[in-house]
Amino acid sequence: GAVVSQHPSRVICKSGTSVKIECRSLDFQATTMFWYRQFPKKSLMLMATSNEGSKATYEQGVEKDKFLINHASLTLSTLTVTSAHPEDSSFYICSARGGFDGYTFGSGTRLTVV
Amino acid sequence: AQTVTQSQPEMSVQEAETVTLSCTYDTSESDYYLFWYKQPPSRQMILVIRQEAYKQQNATENRFSVNFQKAAKSFSLKISDSQLGDAAMYFCAYRSIDNYGQNFVFGPGTRLSVLP
């Protein structure tokens, strides 16, 4: 079946630093990937949609300069949290369009900013 | 814009019993997909079941079945013979069928506990 690998699964970074999260489709090409943020005990909120070879589309209220998205190939999208602050601590999940059931989710990344 | 509502923040069921999770949604579209996703403590999103709105027949996957009422915009999930491994957060989700690359709209989730 379709697999989306998300790395790292957990990361702790210092306030003010940047951290990159990778989302990779392992056995299919994903022209479109989505990035979600999930607060504790809350639902998934779409942050942005990334299309291979073009600029990402950000949802209202999401700072595009803070959350940099790059989708340089058909199998890889990255989310970089720049100048991270404690309020950026959250669970981030990617989803790729493709695979058997149409969309496949990564296993998520727990970001803690200290 | 579409919205998805899950009115039960938490539910519990005895092992081997049946439980129904509720979901309602709002949309002006006539064709769309509806989903139930399970998120266990590992946080991995796992597809439980999918329903195409243009299909009248309710989807079924082993112990999981849905009651899809299009006119009422209701999409409930029934879990039969509940198992301890069914304990998780369950999210109801909507997705448009028309737009290429359309994203999901998720409900707030229902936390299901399975009691031994």
mmCIF file of C-alpha atoms in Angstrom:
data_model
loop_
_atom_site.group_PDB
_atom_site.id
_atom_site.type_symbol
_atom_site.label_atom_id
_atom_site.label_comp_id
_atom_site.label_asym_id
_atom_site.label_seq_id
_atom_site.Cartn_x
_atom_site.Cartn_y
_atom_site.Cartn_z
ATOM 1 C CA GLY A 1 0.000 0.000 0.000
ATOM 2 C CA ALA A 2 0.892 3.649 -0.254
ATOM 3 C CA VAL A 3 3.288 4.881 2.384
ATOM 4 C CA VAL A 4 4.193 8.394 3.394
ATOM 5 C CA SER A 5 7.267 8.712 5.529
ATOM 6 C CA GLN A 6 7.491 11.721 7.797
ATOM 7 C CA HIS A 7 10.707 12.578 9.554
ATOM 8 C CA PRO A 8 11.588 13.276 12.285
ATOM 9 C CA SER A 9 8.885 11.810 14.482
ATOM 10 C CA ARG A 10 9.963 13.952 17.404
ATOM 11 C CA VAL A 11 12.153 17.017 17.589
ATOM 12 C CA ILE A 12 13.110 19.410 20.336
ATOM 13 C CA CYS A 13 14.644 22.701 19.362
ATOM 14 C CA LYS A 14 15.676 25.869 21.079
ATOM 15 C CA SER A 15 13.639 29.001 20.741
ATOM 16 C CA GLY A 16 14.844 31.090 17.816
ATOM 17 C CA THR A 17 16.196 28.209 15.784
ATOM 18 C CA SER A 18 14.689 26.617 12.689
ATOM 19 C CA VAL A 19 13.612 23.043 12.210
ATOM 20 C CA LYS A 20 12.815 21.154 9.024
ATOM 21 C CA ILE A 21 10.232 18.391 8.732
ATOM 22 C CA GLU A 22 10.269 16.079 5.723
ATOM 23 C CA CYS A 23 7.332 14.321 4.137
ATOM 24 C CA ARG A 24 8.217 11.714 1.561
ATOM 25 C CA SER A 25 5.978 9.485 -0.543
ATOM 26 C CA LEU A 26 7.789 6.175 -0.788
ATOM 27 C CA ASP A 27 6.017 4.267 -3.534
ATOM 28 C CA PHE A 28 4.002 6.796 -5.436
ATOM 29 C CA GLN A 29 4.305 10.267 -6.852
ATOM 30 C CA ALA A 30 2.523 13.001 -4.985
ATOM 31 C CA THR A 31 1.907 16.157 -6.962
ATOM 32 C CA THR A 32 0.032 17.647 -4.046
ATOM 33 C CA MET A 33 0.829 17.436 -0.362
ATOM 34 C CA PHE A 34 -0.917 18.976 2.594
ATOM 35 C CA TRP A 35 0.454 20.119 5.925
ATOM 36 C CA TYR A 36 -1.717 19.999 9.025
ATOM 37 C CA ARG A 37 -1.224 21.125 12.566
ATOM 38 C CA GLN A 38 -2.871 19.391 15.482
ATOM 39 C CA PHE A 39 -3.049 20.889 18.953
ATOM 40 C CA PRO A 40 -3.457 18.570 21.947
ATOM 41 C CA LYS A 41 -6.845 16.892 21.987
ATOM 42 C CA LYS A 42 -7.897 18.893 18.954
ATOM 43 C CA SER A 43 -8.594 18.162 15.339
ATOM 44 C CA LEU A 44 -6.320 18.610 12.356
ATOM 45 C CA MET A 45 -6.178 22.089 10.923
ATOM 46 C CA LEU A 46 -4.910 22.582 7.409
ATOM 47 C CA MET A 47 -1.944 24.918 7.261
ATOM 48 C CA ALA A 48 -1.010 24.840 3.613
ATOM 49 C CA THR A 49 -1.195 22.976 0.355
ATOM 50 C CA SER A 50 1.991 22.374 -1.559
ATOM 51 C CA ASN A 51 2.133 21.556 -5.243
ATOM 52 C CA GLU A 52 5.240 20.184 -6.870
ATOM 53 C CA GLY A 53 7.164 22.886 -8.635
ATOM 54 C CA SER A 54 5.058 25.807 -7.484
ATOM 55 C CA LYS A 55 4.505 27.978 -4.454
ATOM 56 C CA ALA A 56 2.490 26.647 -1.571
ATOM 57 C CA THR A 57 -0.984 27.937 -0.830
ATOM 58 C CA TYR A 58 -1.391 28.921 2.803
ATOM 59 C CA GLU A 59 -4.590 28.962 4.798
ATOM 60 C CA GLN A 60 -5.771 32.183 6.306
ATOM 61 C CA GLY A 61 -3.900 33.044 9.462
ATOM 62 C CA VAL A 62 -0.861 30.893 8.709
ATOM 63 C CA GLU A 63 2.347 32.894 8.441
ATOM 64 C CA LYS A 64 4.042 31.865 5.233
ATOM 65 C CA ASP A 65 7.344 33.407 6.300
ATOM 66 C CA LYS A 66 7.369 31.354 9.474
ATOM 67 C CA PHE A 67 6.233 28.081 7.942
ATOM 68 C CA LEU A 68 8.245 27.630 4.776
ATOM 69 C CA ILE A 69 7.059 24.869 2.486
ATOM 70 C CA ASN A 70 9.051 23.438 -0.361
ATOM 71 C CA HIS A 71 7.819 20.761 -2.741
ATOM 72 C CA ALA A 72 10.786 20.388 -5.026
ATOM 73 C CA SER A 73 10.093 16.879 -6.267
ATOM 74 C CA LEU A 74 7.175 14.542 -6.787
ATOM 75 C CA THR A 75 8.099 12.569 -3.703
ATOM 76 C CA LEU A 76 9.266 15.145 -1.186
ATOM 77 C CA SER A 77 7.753 18.123 0.563
ATOM 78 C CA THR A 78 9.388 19.913 3.469
ATOM 79 C CA LEU A 79 8.027 22.195 6.155
ATOM 80 C CA THR A 80 10.527 24.479 7.852
ATOM 81 C CA VAL A 81 9.500 26.229 11.025
ATOM 82 C CA THR A 82 11.688 29.309 11.146
ATOM 83 C CA SER A 83 12.639 31.204 14.279
ATOM 84 C CA ALA A 84 10.634 28.768 16.327
ATOM 85 C CA HIS A 85 8.917 29.856 19.515
ATOM 86 C CA PRO A 86 7.262 27.808 22.255
ATOM 87 C CA GLU A 87 3.839 28.562 20.787
ATOM 88 C CA ASP A 88 4.903 26.708 17.643
ATOM 89 C CA SER A 89 5.099 23.524 19.689
ATOM 90 C CA SER A 90 2.547 21.190 18.208
ATOM 91 C CA PHE A 91 1.988 18.009 16.250
ATOM 92 C CA TYR A 92 2.471 18.430 12.512
ATOM 93 C CA ILE A 93 1.093 15.921 10.010
ATOM 94 C CA CYS A 94 1.538 15.762 6.275
ATOM 95 C CA SER A 95 -0.756 14.137 3.769
ATOM 96 C CA ALA A 96 -0.018 13.219 0.179
ATOM 97 C CA ARG A 97 -2.484 12.913 -2.640
ATOM 98 C CA GLY A 98 -1.988 9.491 -4.113
ATOM 99 C CA GLY A 99 -2.025 5.862 -3.183
ATOM 100 C CA PHE A 100 -4.848 3.367 -2.994
ATOM 101 C CA ASP A 101 -7.356 5.358 -0.996
ATOM 102 C CA GLY A 102 -6.512 8.637 -2.619
ATOM 103 C CA TYR A 103 -4.779 10.293 0.295
ATOM 104 C CA THR A 104 -2.168 8.962 2.648
ATOM 105 C CA PHE A 105 -1.055 10.514 5.919
ATOM 106 C CA GLY A 106 2.401 10.617 7.368
ATOM 107 C CA SER A 107 2.976 9.478 10.932
ATOM 108 C CA GLY A 108 3.392 13.009 12.217
ATOM 109 C CA THR A 109 6.080 15.061 13.925
ATOM 110 C CA ARG A 110 5.899 16.246 17.494
ATOM 111 C CA LEU A 111 7.720 19.564 17.732
ATOM 112 C CA THR A 112 8.696 20.948 21.106
ATOM 113 C CA VAL A 113 10.300 24.366 21.281
ATOM 114 C CA VAL A 114 12.089 25.102 24.527
ATOM 115 C CA ALA B 1 -17.378 26.425 3.191
ATOM 116 C CA GLN B 2 -17.964 22.961 4.478
ATOM 117 C CA THR B 3 -18.144 22.141 8.170
ATOM 118 C CA VAL B 4 -18.083 18.860 10.047
ATOM 119 C CA THR B 5 -19.537 18.402 13.518
ATOM 120 C CA GLN B 6 -19.044 15.573 15.964
ATOM 121 C CA SER B 7 -21.260 16.147 18.960
ATOM 122 C CA GLN B 8 -19.750 13.450 21.180
ATOM 123 C CA PRO B 9 -16.340 14.488 22.541
ATOM 124 C CA GLU B 10 -16.009 11.169 24.359
ATOM 125 C CA MET B 11 -17.665 7.780 24.168
ATOM 126 C CA SER B 12 -17.091 4.483 25.874
ATOM 127 C CA VAL B 13 -18.136 0.958 25.026
ATOM 128 C CA GLN B 14 -17.789 -2.401 26.661
ATOM 129 C CA GLU B 15 -15.577 -4.878 24.860
ATOM 130 C CA ALA B 16 -17.582 -6.974 22.354
ATOM 131 C CA GLU B 17 -20.437 -4.488 22.380
ATOM 132 C CA THR B 18 -21.543 -2.099 19.642
ATOM 133 C CA VAL B 19 -21.078 1.652 19.613
ATOM 134 C CA THR B 20 -22.181 4.377 17.219
ATOM 135 C CA LEU B 21 -20.276 7.606 16.691
ATOM 136 C CA SER B 22 -22.197 10.557 15.287
ATOM 137 C CA CYS B 23 -21.188 12.993 12.589
ATOM 138 C CA THR B 24 -23.069 15.704 10.780
ATOM 139 C CA TYR B 25 -21.797 17.998 8.082
ATOM 140 C CA ASP B 26 -22.836 20.985 6.095
ATOM 141 C CA THR B 27 -22.234 21.488 2.405
ATOM 142 C CA SER B 28 -23.876 22.880 -0.673
ATOM 143 C CA GLU B 29 -22.179 20.367 -2.930
ATOM 144 C CA SER B 30 -24.019 17.381 -4.315
ATOM 145 C CA ASP B 31 -21.065 15.050 -4.751
ATOM 146 C CA TYR B 32 -18.343 14.526 -2.181
ATOM 147 C CA TYR B 33 -16.549 11.954 -0.074
ATOM 148 C CA LEU B 34 -16.976 11.258 3.601
ATOM 149 C CA PHE B 35 -14.463 9.450 5.756
ATOM 150 C CA TRP B 36 -13.884 8.118 9.215
ATOM 151 C CA TYR B 37 -10.294 8.181 10.374
ATOM 152 C CA LYS B 38 -8.905 6.576 13.490
ATOM 153 C CA GLN B 39 -6.012 8.136 15.380
ATOM 154 C CA PRO B 40 -4.564 5.835 18.057
ATOM 155 C CA PRO B 41 -2.045 7.033 20.644
ATOM 156 C CA SER B 42 0.693 6.680 18.018
ATOM 157 C CA ARG B 43 -1.005 9.650 16.268
ATOM 158 C CA GLN B 44 -0.945 7.867 12.901
ATOM 159 C CA MET B 45 -4.092 8.674 10.917
ATOM 160 C CA ILE B 46 -5.673 5.422 9.789
ATOM 161 C CA LEU B 47 -8.496 5.300 7.269
ATOM 162 C CA VAL B 48 -11.393 3.314 8.694
ATOM 163 C CA ILE B 49 -14.030 3.697 6.033
ATOM 164 C CA ARG B 50 -14.960 5.846 3.071
ATOM 165 C CA GLN B 51 -18.314 6.723 1.535
ATOM 166 C CA GLU B 52 -19.013 8.323 -1.810
ATOM 167 C CA ALA B 53 -22.026 10.601 -1.565
ATOM 168 C CA TYR B 54 -23.447 9.470 -4.890
ATOM 169 C CA LYS B 55 -23.659 5.890 -3.635
ATOM 170 C CA GLN B 56 -26.809 5.122 -1.716
ATOM 171 C CA GLN B 57 -25.455 1.917 -0.256
ATOM 172 C CA ASN B 58 -23.800 2.334 3.109
ATOM 173 C CA ALA B 59 -20.127 1.438 3.172
ATOM 174 C CA THR B 60 -18.986 -1.501 5.281
ATOM 175 C CA GLU B 61 -15.528 -2.679 6.278
ATOM 176 C CA ASN B 62 -15.584 -5.764 8.465
ATOM 177 C CA ARG B 63 -16.777 -4.623 11.918
ATOM 178 C CA PHE B 64 -17.155 -1.018 10.781
ATOM 179 C CA SER B 65 -20.197 0.292 8.966
ATOM 180 C CA VAL B 66 -21.741 3.656 8.339
ATOM 181 C CA ASN B 67 -25.253 5.020 8.285
ATOM 182 C CA PHE B 68 -25.177 7.645 5.568
ATOM 183 C CA GLN B 69 -28.230 9.878 5.423
ATOM 184 C CA LYS B 70 -27.536 12.348 2.628
ATOM 185 C CA ALA B 71 -30.669 14.423 3.026
ATOM 186 C CA ALA B 72 -30.033 14.818 6.733
ATOM 187 C CA LYS B 73 -26.283 15.310 6.142
ATOM 188 C CA SER B 74 -25.530 12.671 8.702
ATOM 189 C CA PHE B 75 -22.730 10.115 8.597
ATOM 190 C CA SER B 76 -22.498 7.918 11.683
ATOM 191 C CA LEU B 77 -20.005 5.125 12.290
ATOM 192 C CA LYS B 78 -21.016 1.856 13.895
ATOM 193 C CA ILE B 79 -18.376 -0.345 15.420
ATOM 194 C CA SER B 80 -19.542 -3.868 16.142
ATOM 195 C CA ASP B 81 -17.887 -6.374 18.454
ATOM 196 C CA SER B 82 -15.666 -3.636 19.878
ATOM 197 C CA GLN B 83 -12.099 -4.589 20.629
ATOM 198 C CA LEU B 84 -9.536 -3.027 22.935
ATOM 199 C CA GLY B 85 -7.560 -1.981 19.880
ATOM 200 C CA ASP B 86 -10.453 0.170 18.711
ATOM 201 C CA ALA B 87 -9.718 2.673 21.471
ATOM 202 C CA ALA B 88 -8.626 5.865 19.737
ATOM 203 C CA MET B 89 -9.695 9.284 18.552
ATOM 204 C CA TYR B 90 -12.096 9.057 15.655
ATOM 205 C CA PHE B 91 -12.373 11.877 13.164
ATOM 206 C CA CYS B 92 -15.137 12.331 10.660
ATOM 207 C CA ALA B 93 -13.939 14.082 7.530
ATOM 208 C CA TYR B 94 -15.342 15.604 4.369
ATOM 209 C CA ARG B 95 -13.669 16.052 1.047
ATOM 210 C CA SER B 96 -14.947 17.649 -2.138
ATOM 211 C CA ILE B 97 -14.980 15.467 -5.211
ATOM 212 C CA ASP B 98 -14.581 18.138 -7.846
ATOM 213 C CA ASN B 99 -11.397 19.982 -7.155
ATOM 214 C CA TYR B 100 -8.101 18.342 -7.888
ATOM 215 C CA GLY B 101 -6.047 18.093 -4.743
ATOM 216 C CA GLN B 102 -8.827 19.203 -2.449
ATOM 217 C CA ASN B 103 -8.023 18.930 1.225
ATOM 218 C CA PHE B 104 -9.997 17.339 4.038
ATOM 219 C CA VAL B 105 -12.275 19.137 6.458
ATOM 220 C CA PHE B 106 -12.108 17.320 9.773
ATOM 221 C CA GLY B 107 -14.545 17.246 12.622
ATOM 222 C CA PRO B 108 -13.351 17.872 16.192
ATOM 223 C CA GLY B 109 -13.087 14.182 16.959
ATOM 224 C CA THR B 110 -14.593 11.674 19.374
ATOM 225 C CA ARG B 111 -12.400 9.865 21.870
ATOM 226 C CA LEU B 112 -13.515 6.257 22.141
ATOM 227 C CA SER B 113 -12.626 4.170 25.172
ATOM 228 C CA VAL B 114 -13.123 0.418 25.156
ATOM 229 C CA LEU B 115 -13.703 -1.117 28.567
ATOM 230 C CA PRO B 116 -12.565 -4.676 29.227
#
